[in-house]
Amino acid sequence: MRIATTIFLTDETIAPVPLARALEERGFAGLYLPEHTHIPAVRASPYPPGGDLPREYGRTLDPFVALGQAAAVTERLALGTGITLIAQHDPIDLAKQIATLDHLSGGRFTLGIGYGWNKEEAADHGVPWGRRRDLGRDRLALMRALWAPEPTAYDGEFGSVPASLAHPKPVQKPRGPLTGPRTLIGGAAGPKLFENIARDADGWLPIGGRGLTEAVPTLRAAWAEAGRDPGHLQVVPYAVRPDAGKFRHFADLGVEEVVLQLPPAGETEVLRALDAFAAFL
């Protein structure tokens, strides 16, 4: 099983370069970074786990800039977002950022996408909250038109692009209905989400990994109904606390990659956590 990590990198934590080097030196599989452009100081949206919103949410580094630094000092480390708030981006700009990072890293990028929980943050980007999932799907389809091997037009509900010259292309080759980098969708288990994954993604990025015994068979059924190759579905439990029994359970479900949660801390504390996690490699 591949063991990757995620962390809220901020202006107060370990920097991307020493973290990426430490991960590759120890044999970890990858680094995934979350995204928040800003957190409005006055908001009505509750923090999903409950309680006060942790300090790091309002201080996150831009994941693409940070992953670019990580790519430059590593050769094997996979790089990903967990997650990109896709509805909050201009899709033409985002397609270029993603293709460039995938190109420069030699095809090491994974696009983890989600639809967010902070209504106020999304509103500042002009996102109609009730339709953010529809908007996100439209954004992804437009980006895939730009990533297509030949100039391809896209005319969607929320955006369009004419057949265009758009390079570099992502290194990863088209597979089934998908073009572009490996794509995982985050979110809570449910028929709508599983329909989206089966249509638009390579797999699911469930936070914490609870409830997978019931959810994975349901996702596999949606995947099969969409005509996707059953061997290509990927389920990647995200922001997991390491535990040997948990890993055995994941393996029984066919999970091949797990993403462990690192503390949003300085270099000494993060490296100490990595050394503890290395016992599971």
Coordinates of C-alpha atoms in Angstrom, one line a residue:
M1 CA 0.0 0.0 0.0
R2 CA 1.3 3.4 -0.9
I3 CA 1.4 5.9 2.0
A4 CA 1.2 9.6 1.1
T5 CA 0.7 12.6 3.4
T6 CA -1.3 15.8 3.6
I7 CA -0.6 18.9 5.6
F8 CA -1.9 22.5 5.9
L9 CA 1.2 24.3 4.8
T10 CA 1.1 27.9 5.9
D11 CA 3.5 30.9 6.5
E12 CA 4.0 29.5 10.0
T13 CA 4.7 25.8 9.3
I14 CA 7.5 23.8 7.7
A15 CA 8.2 25.0 4.1
P16 CA 7.5 23.0 1.0
V17 CA 11.1 22.3 0.0
P18 CA 12.4 20.7 3.3
L19 CA 9.1 18.8 3.6
A20 CA 9.2 17.3 0.1
R21 CA 12.8 16.3 0.5
A22 CA 12.1 14.6 3.8
L23 CA 9.1 12.7 2.4
E24 CA 11.1 11.4 -0.6
E25 CA 14.2 10.5 1.6
R26 CA 11.9 8.4 3.9
G27 CA 10.1 6.7 1.1
F28 CA 6.6 8.2 1.3
A29 CA 4.6 8.1 -1.8
G30 CA 3.2 11.6 -2.1
L31 CA 2.2 15.0 -0.8
Y32 CA -1.3 16.4 -1.1
L33 CA -2.1 20.0 -0.2
P34 CA -5.5 21.6 0.6
E35 CA -6.7 25.0 -0.6
H36 CA -8.5 28.1 0.8
T37 CA -8.0 31.4 -1.0
H38 CA -9.2 33.3 2.1
I39 CA -11.6 32.9 5.0
P40 CA -14.0 35.8 5.6
A41 CA -13.6 36.9 9.2
V42 CA -17.3 37.2 9.6
R43 CA -19.1 34.0 8.4
A44 CA -22.1 32.0 9.0
S45 CA -20.8 28.7 7.7
P46 CA -19.9 26.3 10.6
Y47 CA -16.7 24.4 10.6
P48 CA -17.8 20.9 9.5
P49 CA -16.1 18.9 12.4
G50 CA -17.5 21.4 14.9
G51 CA -15.9 23.9 17.2
D52 CA -13.7 26.8 16.3
L53 CA -12.1 27.0 12.8
P54 CA -8.4 26.1 13.2
R55 CA -6.0 28.9 12.6
E56 CA -4.3 27.3 9.6
Y57 CA -7.4 27.5 7.4
G58 CA -6.9 31.2 6.9
R59 CA -3.2 30.9 6.3
T60 CA -2.8 28.2 3.7
L61 CA -0.2 28.5 1.0
D62 CA -1.3 28.4 -2.6
P63 CA -1.1 24.6 -3.3
F64 CA 0.1 24.9 -6.9
V65 CA 3.0 27.3 -6.0
A66 CA 3.9 25.1 -3.1
L67 CA 3.7 21.9 -5.1
G68 CA 5.8 23.5 -7.8
Q69 CA 8.6 24.0 -5.2
A70 CA 8.1 20.4 -4.1
A71 CA 8.4 19.1 -7.7
A72 CA 11.6 21.0 -8.3
V73 CA 13.5 19.2 -5.4
T74 CA 12.1 15.7 -5.9
E75 CA 12.1 13.0 -8.6
R76 CA 9.6 10.3 -7.4
L77 CA 7.3 12.0 -5.0
A78 CA 3.7 12.2 -6.2
L79 CA 2.0 15.6 -5.9
G80 CA -1.6 16.4 -5.5
T81 CA -4.3 18.7 -4.2
G82 CA -6.7 17.6 -1.5
I83 CA -8.7 19.4 -2.5
T84 CA -8.9 22.1 -5.2
L85 CA -12.1 24.1 -4.8
I86 CA -12.7 23.8 -8.5
A87 CA -15.8 26.0 -8.7
Q88 CA -13.8 29.0 -7.4
H89 CA -11.3 29.0 -10.3
D90 CA -11.2 30.3 -13.8
P91 CA -11.1 27.0 -15.7
I92 CA -8.8 28.2 -18.5
D93 CA -6.2 29.5 -16.0
L94 CA -6.6 26.4 -13.8
A95 CA -6.1 24.1 -16.8
K96 CA -2.9 25.8 -17.6
Q97 CA -1.6 25.6 -14.0
I98 CA -2.4 21.9 -13.8
A99 CA -0.9 21.0 -17.2
T100 CA 2.2 22.9 -16.4
L101 CA 2.7 21.3 -13.0
D102 CA 2.1 17.8 -14.5
H103 CA 4.5 18.5 -17.4
L104 CA 7.3 19.9 -15.2
S105 CA 6.9 17.1 -12.6
G106 CA 7.0 14.3 -15.3
G107 CA 3.3 13.3 -14.8
R108 CA 3.3 13.2 -11.0
F109 CA 0.2 15.3 -10.4
T110 CA -3.1 14.2 -9.0
L111 CA -6.1 16.6 -9.1
G112 CA -8.2 16.2 -6.0
I113 CA -11.3 18.2 -6.4
G114 CA -14.2 19.2 -4.1
Y115 CA -17.0 21.7 -3.8
G116 CA -16.3 23.3 -0.4
W117 CA -18.2 24.0 2.8
N118 CA -17.5 27.8 3.3
K119 CA -20.4 29.6 1.7
E120 CA -18.9 33.0 2.3
E121 CA -15.6 32.1 0.6
A122 CA -17.4 30.7 -2.4
A123 CA -19.6 33.8 -2.7
D124 CA -16.6 36.1 -3.0
H125 CA -15.7 34.0 -6.1
G126 CA -19.1 34.5 -7.6
V127 CA -20.1 30.9 -7.0
P128 CA -23.9 30.3 -6.7
W129 CA -23.9 28.0 -3.6
G130 CA -26.8 25.8 -4.6
R131 CA -25.2 25.0 -8.0
R132 CA -21.5 24.7 -7.0
R133 CA -21.4 21.0 -8.0
D134 CA -22.9 21.7 -11.4
L135 CA -20.5 24.6 -11.8
G136 CA -17.6 22.4 -10.8
R137 CA -18.5 19.7 -13.3
D138 CA -18.7 22.3 -16.0
R139 CA -15.3 23.7 -15.1
L140 CA -13.8 20.2 -15.3
A141 CA -15.3 19.5 -18.7
L142 CA -14.0 22.8 -20.1
M143 CA -10.5 22.0 -18.7
R144 CA -10.6 18.6 -20.3
A145 CA -11.4 20.2 -23.7
L146 CA -8.2 22.2 -23.3
W147 CA -6.2 19.1 -22.3
A148 CA -7.5 17.0 -25.3
P149 CA -4.8 15.9 -27.8
E150 CA -6.4 17.9 -30.6
P151 CA -8.0 21.3 -30.5
T152 CA -11.4 20.7 -29.0
A153 CA -14.3 23.2 -28.4
Y154 CA -16.5 23.1 -25.3
D155 CA -19.8 24.9 -24.9
G156 CA -21.2 24.5 -21.4
E157 CA -23.8 26.1 -19.2
F158 CA -21.3 28.2 -17.2
G159 CA -18.4 28.6 -19.7
S160 CA -17.2 27.8 -23.1
V161 CA -14.0 27.8 -25.1
P162 CA -13.4 27.4 -28.8
A163 CA -11.1 24.8 -30.3
S164 CA -7.7 26.1 -29.1
L165 CA -4.0 25.5 -29.1
A166 CA -3.3 24.8 -25.4
H167 CA 0.1 23.4 -24.4
P168 CA 1.7 21.9 -22.5
K169 CA -0.6 18.9 -22.3
P170 CA -0.7 16.8 -19.1
V171 CA 1.7 13.9 -19.3
Q172 CA -0.8 11.4 -18.2
K173 CA -2.6 9.8 -21.1
P174 CA -6.3 9.6 -21.8
R175 CA -8.0 6.6 -20.2
G176 CA -11.6 5.7 -20.9
P177 CA -13.7 8.9 -20.9
L178 CA -11.1 10.9 -19.0
T179 CA -8.4 13.3 -20.3
G180 CA -5.8 15.0 -18.1
P181 CA -4.2 14.1 -14.8
R182 CA -5.4 11.5 -12.4
T183 CA -8.6 13.0 -10.8
L184 CA -10.1 12.1 -7.5
I185 CA -13.3 13.6 -6.1
G186 CA -13.8 14.3 -2.4
G187 CA -17.0 14.3 -0.5
A188 CA -19.4 12.4 1.7
A189 CA -20.8 9.1 0.4
G190 CA -24.0 9.3 -1.6
P191 CA -25.6 8.4 -4.9
K192 CA -25.0 11.9 -6.4
L193 CA -21.4 11.9 -5.5
F194 CA -20.8 8.3 -6.7
E195 CA -22.5 9.1 -10.0
N196 CA -20.2 12.1 -10.5
I197 CA -17.1 9.9 -9.7
A198 CA -18.2 7.2 -12.1
R199 CA -18.7 9.8 -14.8
D200 CA -15.8 12.3 -14.2
A201 CA -13.0 10.8 -12.1
D202 CA -10.5 8.0 -11.5
G203 CA -11.8 7.6 -7.9
W204 CA -12.9 8.8 -4.5
L205 CA -11.0 10.8 -1.9
P206 CA -13.0 10.1 1.3
I207 CA -11.9 12.1 4.4
G208 CA -10.9 9.8 7.3
G209 CA -12.0 6.6 5.7
R210 CA -15.0 5.8 8.0
G211 CA -17.9 3.8 6.6
L212 CA -16.0 2.4 3.6
T213 CA -17.3 -1.1 4.2
E214 CA -20.8 0.0 3.2
A215 CA -19.8 2.7 0.8
V216 CA -17.2 1.0 -1.4
P217 CA -19.6 -1.7 -2.8
T218 CA -22.2 1.1 -3.6
L219 CA -19.5 3.1 -5.4
R220 CA -18.4 -0.1 -7.3
A221 CA -22.0 -0.6 -8.5
A222 CA -22.2 3.0 -9.8
W223 CA -18.9 2.5 -11.5
A224 CA -20.0 -0.7 -13.2
E225 CA -23.3 0.9 -14.2
A226 CA -21.3 3.7 -15.9
G227 CA -19.4 1.1 -17.9
R228 CA -16.1 1.8 -16.3
D229 CA -13.4 -0.8 -16.0
P230 CA -13.7 -2.3 -12.4
G231 CA -9.9 -2.6 -12.1
H232 CA -9.5 1.2 -12.6
L233 CA -11.5 2.5 -9.6
Q234 CA -9.3 4.1 -6.9
V235 CA -10.4 4.7 -3.4
V236 CA -7.9 6.8 -1.5
P237 CA -8.7 7.4 2.2
Y238 CA -7.6 11.0 3.1
A239 CA -6.4 12.8 6.2
V240 CA -6.1 9.4 8.0
R241 CA -4.6 8.8 11.4
P242 CA -2.2 5.8 11.0
D243 CA -3.2 2.5 12.6
A244 CA -2.1 -1.0 11.5
G245 CA -5.6 -2.5 11.9
K246 CA -7.1 0.4 9.8
F247 CA -4.5 -0.3 7.1
R248 CA -5.4 -4.0 7.0
H249 CA -9.1 -3.1 6.7
F250 CA -8.4 -0.7 3.9
A251 CA -6.3 -3.4 2.1
D252 CA -9.2 -5.9 2.4
L253 CA -11.4 -3.3 0.6
G254 CA -8.9 -3.1 -2.3
V255 CA -7.4 0.3 -1.2
E256 CA -3.9 0.8 -2.6
E257 CA -3.1 4.3 -1.3
V258 CA -3.7 6.0 2.0
V259 CA -3.0 9.7 2.8
L260 CA -1.9 10.4 6.4
Q261 CA -2.5 13.7 8.1
L262 CA 0.5 15.7 9.3
P263 CA 0.3 18.4 11.9
P264 CA 0.3 22.0 10.7
A265 CA 3.5 22.7 12.6
G266 CA 7.2 23.7 12.3
E267 CA 9.9 21.6 10.9
T268 CA 11.0 19.8 14.0
E269 CA 7.5 18.6 14.9
V270 CA 6.6 17.6 11.3
L271 CA 9.8 15.6 10.9
R272 CA 9.2 13.9 14.2
A273 CA 5.7 12.9 13.0
L274 CA 7.2 11.7 9.7
D275 CA 9.6 9.5 11.5
A276 CA 6.7 8.0 13.5
F277 CA 4.7 7.4 10.4
A278 CA 7.7 5.8 8.7
A279 CA 7.1 2.7 10.9
F280 CA 4.1 1.9 8.6
L281 CA 6.0 2.1 5.3

